[in-house]
Coordinates of C-alpha atoms and ligand atoms in Angstrom, one line a residue:
X1 CA 0.0 0.0 0.0
X2 CA 1.4 3.5 -0.9
X3 CA 2.1 5.9 1.9
X4 CA -0.9 8.2 2.5
X5 CA 0.0 11.9 2.1
X6 CA -1.2 14.0 5.0
X7 CA -0.5 17.6 6.0
X8 CA 0.8 18.4 9.5
X9 CA 1.3 21.7 11.4
X10 CA 3.3 21.7 14.6
X11 CA 1.6 24.8 15.9
X12 CA 2.6 27.0 18.9
X13 CA 3.3 26.5 22.6
X14 CA 3.3 22.8 23.5
X15 CA 2.3 22.0 19.8
X16 CA 5.8 20.9 18.5
X17 CA 6.4 18.6 21.5
X18 CA 3.0 16.8 21.4
X19 CA 3.2 16.6 17.6
X20 CA 6.7 15.0 17.8
X21 CA 5.4 12.5 20.4
X22 CA 2.4 11.6 18.3
X23 CA 4.4 11.2 15.0
X24 CA 6.8 8.9 16.8
X25 CA 4.0 6.6 18.0
X26 CA 2.4 6.6 14.5
X27 CA 5.7 5.7 12.8
X28 CA 6.4 2.9 15.4
X29 CA 2.9 1.5 14.8
X30 CA 3.6 1.3 11.0
X31 CA 1.3 4.0 9.9
X32 CA 2.7 4.7 6.4
X33 CA 2.2 8.4 6.1
X34 CA 3.9 10.8 3.7
X35 CA 4.0 14.0 5.8
X36 CA 3.8 17.4 4.2
X37 CA 4.6 20.0 6.9
X38 CA 3.1 23.5 6.8
X39 CA 3.7 26.5 9.0
X40 CA 0.6 28.2 10.3
X41 CA -0.2 30.5 13.2
X42 CA 2.2 33.1 14.7
X43 CA 5.1 32.2 12.5
X44 CA 3.1 32.7 9.3
X45 CA 1.6 35.9 10.7
X46 CA 5.0 37.3 11.4
X47 CA 6.1 36.5 7.8
X48 CA 3.3 38.9 6.7
X49 CA 0.4 36.5 6.1
X50 CA -2.4 38.4 7.8
X51 CA -4.7 35.3 8.1
X52 CA -1.8 33.3 9.8
X53 CA -1.7 30.9 6.8
X54 CA 0.0 31.2 3.5
X55 CA -0.8 30.1 -0.1
X56 CA 1.5 27.1 0.0
X57 CA -0.3 25.8 3.0
X58 CA -3.6 25.9 1.3
X59 CA -2.2 24.1 -1.7
X60 CA -1.0 21.3 0.6
X61 CA -4.3 21.1 2.4
X62 CA -6.2 21.0 -0.9
X63 CA -3.8 18.2 -2.2
X64 CA -3.8 15.9 0.8
X65 CA -7.3 16.8 2.2
X66 CA -6.2 15.3 5.5
X67 CA -4.8 17.6 8.2
X68 CA -3.2 16.8 11.6
X69 CA -3.0 20.0 13.4
X70 CA -1.3 20.9 16.7
X71 CA -2.8 23.8 18.7
X72 CA -2.2 27.4 17.7
X73 CA -1.9 30.5 19.9
X74 CA -4.7 32.9 18.9
X75 CA -3.6 36.5 19.5
X76 CA -6.0 38.4 21.8
X77 CA -7.3 41.9 21.0
X78 CA -5.8 42.0 17.4
X79 CA -3.6 40.0 15.1
X80 CA -5.1 37.2 12.9
X81 CA -8.6 36.0 13.6
X82 CA -9.2 32.4 14.8
X83 CA -7.3 30.2 12.3
X84 CA -9.4 27.2 13.4
X85 CA -12.5 29.0 12.2
X86 CA -10.8 30.0 9.0
X87 CA -9.6 26.5 8.1
X88 CA -12.9 24.8 9.1
X89 CA -15.0 27.2 7.1
X90 CA -12.7 27.5 4.0
X91 CA -12.5 23.7 3.7
X92 CA -16.2 23.2 4.4
X93 CA -15.6 21.0 7.6
X94 CA -19.2 21.1 8.8
X95 CA -19.0 18.4 11.5
X96 CA -16.9 18.6 14.7
X97 CA -16.8 15.3 16.4
X98 CA -15.5 15.0 20.0
X99 CA -15.6 11.7 21.9
X100 CA -15.5 12.4 25.7
X101 CA -14.7 9.2 27.6
X102 CA -14.0 8.5 31.3
X103 CA -11.0 6.2 32.0
X104 CA -12.1 5.3 35.6
X105 CA -10.4 4.1 37.8
X106 CA -7.1 5.1 36.1
X107 CA -7.9 8.8 35.6
X108 CA -9.9 10.6 38.2
X109 CA -13.5 11.5 37.3
X110 CA -16.8 11.9 39.1
X111 CA -18.5 10.1 36.2
X112 CA -17.2 6.6 35.8
X113 CA -18.8 5.0 32.7
X114 CA -19.2 8.3 30.8
X115 CA -18.9 7.7 27.1
X116 CA -20.4 10.6 25.2
X117 CA -19.7 11.8 21.6
X118 CA -20.5 15.5 20.9
X119 CA -21.4 16.2 17.2
X120 CA -21.2 20.0 16.9
X121 CA -22.3 22.0 13.8
X122 CA -19.1 23.8 12.8
X123 CA -19.9 26.5 10.2
X124 CA -23.1 28.4 11.1
X125 CA -24.9 30.0 14.1
X126 CA -23.2 33.1 15.5
X127 CA -19.8 31.9 14.2
X128 CA -20.3 33.8 10.9
X129 CA -18.8 36.7 12.9
X130 CA -21.3 39.1 11.3
X131 CA -21.5 41.8 14.0
X132 CA -22.4 45.5 13.8
X133 CA -22.6 48.4 16.1
X134 CA -26.0 49.8 15.1
X135 CA -26.5 52.7 17.4
X136 CA -24.7 54.6 20.2
X137 CA -25.9 52.0 22.7
X138 CA -26.5 48.7 20.8
X139 CA -24.4 46.1 19.1
X140 CA -25.6 43.0 17.4
X141 CA -24.4 39.6 16.2
X142 CA -26.2 37.7 13.5
X143 CA -27.2 34.1 14.2
X144 CA -27.6 32.5 10.8
X145 CA -28.8 28.9 10.5
X146 CA -29.7 27.2 7.1
X147 CA -31.9 24.2 6.4
X148 CA -29.1 22.4 4.5
X149 CA -26.7 23.2 7.3
X150 CA -29.0 21.7 9.9
X151 CA -29.9 18.7 7.8
X152 CA -26.4 17.6 7.1
X153 CA -25.2 17.9 10.7
X154 CA -28.2 16.1 12.1
X155 CA -28.0 13.4 9.5
X156 CA -24.3 13.1 10.2
X157 CA -25.1 12.5 13.9
X158 CA -27.6 9.8 13.2
X159 CA -25.3 8.1 10.6
X160 CA -22.4 8.3 13.0
X161 CA -24.5 6.7 15.7
X162 CA -25.6 3.9 13.5
X163 CA -22.1 3.2 12.1
X164 CA -20.5 3.2 15.5
X165 CA -23.0 1.0 17.3
X166 CA -24.5 3.8 19.4
X167 CA -28.1 3.7 20.8
X168 CA -29.4 7.2 21.2
X169 CA -29.0 10.7 19.7
X170 CA -29.9 13.7 21.8
X171 CA -30.5 17.2 20.5
X172 CA -30.1 20.4 22.6
X173 CA -31.5 23.7 21.5
X174 CA -33.2 26.8 22.9
X175 CA -36.2 26.8 20.6
X176 CA -38.6 28.0 23.3
X177 CA -36.9 31.4 22.8
X178 CA -35.3 31.2 19.4
X179 CA -38.3 29.7 17.7
X180 CA -37.0 30.2 14.1
X181 CA -33.3 29.5 14.3
X182 CA -33.1 26.9 17.0
X183 CA -36.7 25.9 16.0
X184 CA -35.4 24.9 12.5
X185 CA -32.6 22.8 14.0
X186 CA -35.1 21.0 16.3
X187 CA -37.6 20.5 13.6
X188 CA -35.0 19.0 11.2
X189 CA -33.9 16.8 14.1
X190 CA -37.4 15.3 14.5
X191 CA -37.8 14.8 10.8
X192 CA -34.5 13.0 10.3
X193 CA -34.9 11.0 13.5
X194 CA -38.0 9.4 12.0
X195 CA -35.8 7.9 9.3
X196 CA -33.8 6.0 12.0
X197 CA -36.3 3.9 13.9
X198 CA -33.5 1.7 15.3
X199 CA -32.1 4.6 17.3
X200 CA -33.6 6.4 20.3
X201 CA -33.9 10.2 20.0
X202 CA -34.7 13.0 22.4
X203 CA -34.6 16.7 22.6
X204 CA -33.8 18.8 25.7
X205 CA -33.9 22.6 26.1
X206 CA -30.1 23.4 26.2
X207 CA -30.1 25.0 29.7
X208 CA -31.5 22.0 31.6
X209 CA -29.9 19.6 29.1
X210 CA -26.5 21.2 29.9
X211 CA -27.2 20.8 33.6
X212 CA -28.1 17.2 33.1
X213 CA -25.0 16.6 31.0
X214 CA -22.7 18.0 33.8
X215 CA -24.6 16.1 36.5
X216 CA -25.4 12.7 34.9
X217 CA -23.4 12.4 31.6
X218 CA -23.9 8.6 31.5
X219 CA -27.6 9.4 30.6
X220 CA -26.3 10.6 27.2
X221 CA -24.7 8.8 24.2
X222 CA -24.4 10.9 20.9
X223 CA -25.3 14.6 21.2
X224 CA -26.0 16.9 18.2
X225 CA -25.7 20.6 18.9
X226 CA -25.7 24.0 17.0
X227 CA -22.3 25.6 16.9
X228 CA -22.2 27.8 20.0
X229 CA -23.8 25.3 22.4
X230 CA -21.5 22.6 21.0
X231 CA -18.4 24.7 21.5
X232 CA -19.2 25.3 25.2
X233 CA -20.6 21.9 26.1
X234 CA -17.9 19.9 24.3
X235 CA -15.3 21.5 26.7
X236 CA -17.5 20.8 29.7
X237 CA -17.9 17.2 28.6
X238 CA -14.2 16.7 28.0
X239 CA -13.3 18.2 31.4
X240 CA -15.8 16.2 33.4
X241 CA -14.7 13.0 31.7
X242 CA -11.3 13.4 33.1
X243 CA -9.2 16.2 31.5
X244 CA -9.3 18.5 28.4
X245 CA -5.8 17.1 27.9
X246 CA -7.2 13.7 26.9
X247 CA -9.7 14.4 24.2
X248 CA -9.2 14.5 20.4
X249 CA -11.5 15.8 17.8
X250 CA -12.2 15.5 14.1
X251 CA -13.5 18.2 11.8
X252 CA -15.2 16.5 8.9
X253 CA -16.3 17.8 5.5
X254 CA -17.3 16.2 2.2
X255 CA -13.9 16.8 0.7
X256 CA -11.4 17.2 3.6
X257 CA -10.9 16.5 7.3
X258 CA -8.8 18.1 10.1
X259 CA -7.8 16.3 13.3
X260 CA -6.7 18.0 16.4
X261 CA -6.6 17.9 20.2
X262 CA -9.4 19.9 21.8
X263 CA -7.0 21.8 24.1
X264 CA -5.0 24.9 23.3
X265 CA -1.3 25.7 23.0
X266 CA -0.8 25.9 26.8
X267 CA 2.1 28.4 26.4
X268 CA 3.1 28.3 30.1
X269 CA 3.9 24.6 29.7
X270 CA 5.8 24.9 26.4
X271 CA 9.3 23.6 26.0
X272 CA 9.5 21.7 29.3
X273 CA 8.6 18.2 28.2
X274 CA 5.5 18.4 30.5
X275 CA 2.5 18.3 28.2
X276 CA 0.2 15.3 27.7
X277 CA 0.2 14.3 24.1
X278 CA -2.9 12.2 24.4
X279 CA -5.4 14.6 22.9
X280 CA -3.4 14.8 19.6
X281 CA -2.7 11.1 19.7
X282 CA -6.4 10.2 19.9
X283 CA -7.1 12.7 17.1
X284 CA -4.5 10.8 15.1
X285 CA -6.4 7.6 15.9
X286 CA -9.5 9.2 14.4
X287 CA -7.3 10.2 11.4
X288 CA -6.1 6.7 10.9
X289 CA -9.7 5.4 10.8
X290 CA -10.6 8.2 8.3
X291 CA -7.8 7.2 5.9
X292 CA -8.8 3.5 6.0
X293 CA -6.2 2.2 8.5
X294 CA -8.5 0.9 11.3
X295 CA -6.1 -1.9 12.4
X296 CA -3.3 0.6 13.1
X297 CA -5.8 3.0 14.8
X298 CA -6.8 0.1 17.0
X299 CA -3.2 -0.8 17.9
X300 CA -2.3 2.7 18.8
X301 CA -5.5 3.2 20.8
X302 CA -5.0 0.0 22.8
X303 CA -1.4 0.6 23.5
X304 CA -2.4 4.1 24.8
X305 CA -5.2 2.6 27.0
X306 CA -2.7 0.0 28.4
X307 CA -0.2 2.8 29.2
X308 CA -3.0 4.7 31.2
X309 CA -3.9 1.5 33.0
X310 CA -0.4 0.9 34.1
X311 CA -0.4 4.3 35.8
X312 CA 2.2 5.9 33.5
X313 CA 0.8 9.5 33.6
X314 CA 1.8 13.0 32.7
X315 CA 1.5 15.7 35.4
X316 CA -2.1 16.8 34.4
X317 CA -3.7 13.4 35.2
X318 CA -1.1 12.2 37.8
X319 CA -2.8 11.4 41.2
X320 CA -0.9 9.9 44.1
X321 CA -2.4 6.5 44.9
X322 CA -3.7 5.8 41.4
X323 CA -0.8 6.8 39.2
X324 CA 2.5 4.9 39.3
X325 CA 5.1 6.8 37.3
X326 CA 5.0 10.5 36.5
X327 CA 6.5 11.0 33.0
X328 CA 7.1 13.8 30.5
X329 CA 5.8 14.1 27.0
X330 CA 8.7 12.1 25.4
X331 CA 8.6 9.3 28.0
X332 CA 4.9 9.0 27.7
X333 CA 5.3 8.4 23.9
X334 CA 8.0 5.9 24.6
X335 CA 5.7 4.0 27.0
X336 CA 2.9 3.8 24.4
X337 CA 5.4 2.6 21.8
X338 CA 6.7 -0.1 24.1
X339 CA 3.1 -1.3 24.5
X340 CA 2.1 -1.5 20.8
X341 CA 0.6 -4.9 20.3
X342 CA -0.8 -5.0 23.8
X343 CA -4.5 -4.5 24.9
X344 CA -5.9 -3.0 28.1
X345 CA -7.0 -5.4 30.9
X346 CA -9.8 -3.4 32.5
X347 CA -10.7 -0.6 30.1
X348 CA -12.8 -1.5 27.1
X349 CA -10.3 -2.3 24.2
X350 CA -10.8 -0.5 20.9
X351 CA -12.0 -2.7 18.0
X352 CA -12.0 -0.8 14.7
X353 CA -13.0 -2.4 11.5
X354 CA -13.9 0.7 9.4
X355 CA -13.8 4.5 9.5
X356 CA -16.1 6.1 12.0
X357 CA -17.1 8.8 9.7
X358 CA -20.2 8.1 7.6
X359 CA -20.6 9.2 4.0
X360 CA -23.8 11.1 3.8
X361 CA -26.5 10.4 1.2
X362 CA -27.3 13.4 -1.0
X363 CA -30.4 15.2 0.4
X364 CA -33.3 16.0 -1.9
X365 CA -34.1 19.7 -1.9
X366 CA -37.6 20.5 -0.5
X367 CA -40.2 21.9 -3.0
X368 CA -39.9 25.7 -3.3
X369 CA -42.1 27.6 -0.9
X370 CA -44.6 30.4 -1.8
X371 CA -43.0 33.6 -0.4
X372 CA -45.0 36.8 0.2
X373 CA -43.7 40.0 1.7
X374 CA -46.3 41.3 4.2
X375 CA -44.4 44.1 5.9
X376 CA -41.1 45.4 7.1
X377 CA -39.3 46.0 10.5
X378 CA -37.4 49.3 10.4
X379 CA -34.8 49.7 13.1
X380 CA -34.1 53.3 14.1
X381 CA -31.7 55.1 16.4
X382 CA -33.8 57.6 18.5
X383 CA -32.5 59.0 21.7
X384 CA -34.3 62.2 22.9
X385 CA -34.0 62.9 26.6
X386 CA -37.6 61.6 27.2
X387 CA -37.7 58.2 25.4
X388 CA -41.4 57.9 25.2
X389 CA -42.5 55.3 22.7
X390 CA -45.8 57.0 22.2
X391 CA -44.0 60.0 20.9
X392 CA -42.0 57.9 18.4
X393 CA -45.3 56.2 17.3
X394 CA -46.9 59.7 16.8
X395 CA -43.9 60.8 14.6
X396 CA -43.9 57.6 12.6
X397 CA -47.7 57.5 12.3
X398 CA -47.6 61.0 10.9
X399 CA -45.8 59.8 7.8
X400 CA -48.3 58.7 5.1
X401 CA -48.6 57.8 1.4
X402 CA -46.5 54.7 1.6
X403 CA -49.5 52.4 2.2
X404 CA -48.1 50.5 5.2
X405 CA -49.4 50.7 8.8
X406 CA -47.3 51.1 12.0
X407 CA -48.4 48.1 14.1
X408 CA -45.8 47.7 16.8
X409 CA -42.6 49.2 18.4
X410 CA -40.3 47.1 20.4
X411 CA -37.1 47.9 22.3
X412 CA -34.6 45.0 22.5
X413 CA -37.5 42.7 21.6
X414 CA -39.9 43.9 24.3
X415 CA -43.1 45.5 23.0
X416 CA -43.3 49.2 24.2
X417 CA -46.1 50.4 21.8
X418 CA -49.0 50.0 21.8
X419 CA -49.8 49.1 25.4
X420 CA -46.3 49.5 26.8
X421 CA -45.7 50.4 30.4
X422 CA -43.3 53.1 31.7
X423 CA -41.3 50.7 33.8
X424 CA -39.7 49.1 30.7
X425 CA -36.1 50.2 30.2
X426 CA -35.5 51.6 26.7
X427 CA -32.3 51.9 24.8
X428 CA -31.8 54.2 21.7
X429 CA -32.6 51.2 19.4
X430 CA -36.2 50.8 18.3
X431 CA -37.8 48.2 16.0
X432 CA -40.7 49.7 14.2
X433 CA -43.0 47.2 12.5
X434 CA -45.0 48.3 9.5
X435 CA -47.3 45.9 7.8
X436 CA -49.6 45.9 4.8
X437 CA -53.3 46.0 5.5
X438 CA -54.7 42.5 6.3
X439 CA -54.3 40.0 3.5
X440 CA -52.3 42.4 1.2
X441 CA -48.7 42.2 0.2
X442 CA -46.1 44.9 0.9
X443 CA -44.3 45.9 -2.3
X444 CA -40.7 46.8 -2.5
X445 CA -41.8 50.2 -3.8
X446 CA -43.9 50.8 -0.7
X447 CA -41.0 49.9 1.5
X448 CA -38.7 52.3 -0.4
X449 CA -41.3 55.0 -0.2
X450 CA -41.5 54.5 3.6
X451 CA -37.7 54.7 3.9
X452 CA -37.7 57.9 1.8
X453 CA -40.2 59.5 4.1
X454 CA -38.2 58.4 7.2
X455 CA -35.1 60.0 5.6
X456 CA -37.0 63.2 4.8
X457 CA -38.3 63.3 8.4
X458 CA -34.6 62.9 9.6
X459 CA -35.4 59.6 11.4
X460 CA -32.1 57.7 11.6
X461 CA -33.0 54.3 10.3
X462 CA -30.1 51.8 10.5
X463 CA -31.5 48.6 9.2
X464 CA -34.5 46.9 7.8
X465 CA -35.8 43.3 7.9
X466 CA -38.5 42.3 5.5
X467 CA -41.4 40.3 7.0
X468 CA -42.2 37.4 4.7
X469 CA -44.6 34.4 4.9
X470 CA -43.6 31.1 3.4
X471 CA -46.5 28.9 2.4
X472 CA -48.6 31.1 4.6
X473 CA -46.4 30.6 7.7
X474 CA -44.8 33.8 9.2
X475 CA -41.0 33.8 8.7
X476 CA -40.5 36.2 11.6
X477 CA -41.0 36.3 15.3
X478 CA -44.3 37.7 16.3
X479 CA -44.1 38.9 19.9
X480 CA -41.7 39.4 22.7
X481 CA -38.9 37.3 23.9
X482 CA -39.0 35.8 27.4
Ligands
NAD1 P1 -5.2 25.6 26.9 O1 -6.0 24.4 26.6 O2 -4.0 25.9 26.1 O3 -4.7 25.5 28.4 C1 -5.7 25.4 29.5 C2 -5.1 24.6 30.7 O4 -5.0 23.3 30.4 C3 -3.7 25.1 31.0 O5 -3.6 25.2 32.4 C4 -2.7 24.0 30.6 O6 -1.7 23.9 31.5 C5 -3.6 22.8 30.5 N1 -3.4 21.9 29.4 C6 -3.9 22.1 28.1 N2 -3.4 21.1 27.3 C7 -2.6 20.4 28.1 C8 -1.8 19.2 27.8 N3 -1.8 18.7 26.5 N4 -1.1 18.7 28.8 C9 -1.1 19.2 30.0 N5 -1.8 20.3 30.3 C10 -2.6 20.9 29.4 O7 -6.2 26.9 26.9 P2 -5.8 28.5 27.0 O8 -4.8 28.7 28.0 O9 -7.2 29.1 27.2 O10 -5.3 28.8 25.5 C11 -4.0 29.0 25.2 C12 -3.9 29.4 23.7 O11 -4.4 28.3 22.9 C13 -4.7 30.6 23.4 O12 -4.0 31.4 22.5 C14 -5.9 30.0 22.7 O13 -6.5 30.8 21.7 C15 -5.3 28.8 22.0 N6 -6.3 27.7 21.6 C16 -6.0 27.0 20.5 C17 -6.8 25.9 20.1 C18 -6.5 25.2 18.9 O14 -5.6 25.5 18.2 N7 -7.3 24.3 18.5 C19 -7.9 25.5 21.0 C20 -8.0 26.2 22.2 C21 -7.2 27.3 22.5

């Protein structure tokens, strides 16, 4: 079999040490890899590549389509933006898969038996980074969710569960509040779940679901989450399983995949032969399965489990009484290498026969919906000393000739006109809802005419959102948040 080309980056901080340890184990296990090394992160940034990654690196990634990446230091308050987000989104790596497993009694955990896989949507939600300061007082971040984006991550989670012998898929959202965005994710989850009658499925509101996950993680199996909740809860899950230093993750797309530890570059530990290389090593196990080398993945995983069982531990998981020998990064890798071919005695051995990552069937697009525009929300900055919504309503109601009717004013989502009460705190940011008379459509020209009149009246409008129905269903939130 020809060597498989993969791209590697040694990263920053503890990155080079844990990458070296991981590559030594892979070589000793007989993983026949043709390594292409790229430099990303601080080094590339300092050479003048503002995104922290250069053109040659992209060429390598597009050629090999498999990337083993050590952690990178993300500069705070300036410098390049998160390279992880850039690589994930540029290569279309929509699924982030993080197994979080307890290794009781060898690594301390309050949750023996925990074995959870978090499948996190990786491209959408608030991670588009589309943010605006709209008024003196108010900033916003757009949360964008698409039906195809929800469908492919949810289907990925069910296919992953089926392919990996899992029994249940749990979805967490906040669709009691975000009825359209999180509501879409939940609705897609229920639809796709019905195609997998052999798997249990359940939905929890994310706040109580997160509490339950932190308290009783053994109640869960595979979890599928929108991007932001998945980002937060996958760190919680890894930490309560034992340590963030132990978990690896895969970022999977239809054409490429990236494998990395979930932890960061731990700069304070760099260059001291202290760091635990396990997260990157387990990411490499996922990589080996991905490139069709399940037998080598199994050998590495089992040698690693055996090393943990024998109490050979790095500082982060070392516990007097349980651990036997405290080792550094290099010695830990040596211990794993010495145990290649062995299996754990107590912990569940890894048995891999195929890649863990499913290939998704192409989804049929839904029939096009009938879309009608029935009004417009105009957001305005308005900040007189007396912020009385009735005054604003009088000014806006005095504009006429555009054919639309002012029906509601809200401030940060709370209705303040009509029927507001003076206790409601109001910022300088007002959403003014204009709708067409009952049953009629609002034309683009009517909306333009309304905006022209607002401009002539020197009302500082800063954004509009059209109100549309799709097959008669409102595509906008109706009332107040909770
Ligand atoms: P971190 O994960 O680097 O470190 C958090 C703590 O965990 C530290 O106390 C560290 O000592 C410990 N730790 C982490 N990994 C360890 C390991 N392998 N062995 C032993 N101990 C380990 O998180 P941080 O300090 O918030 O971030 C440091 C830098 O890493 C930041 O610049 C951040 O942006 C970056 N980061 C990068 C990635 C990535 O590249 N995927 C992910 C997270 C954070």
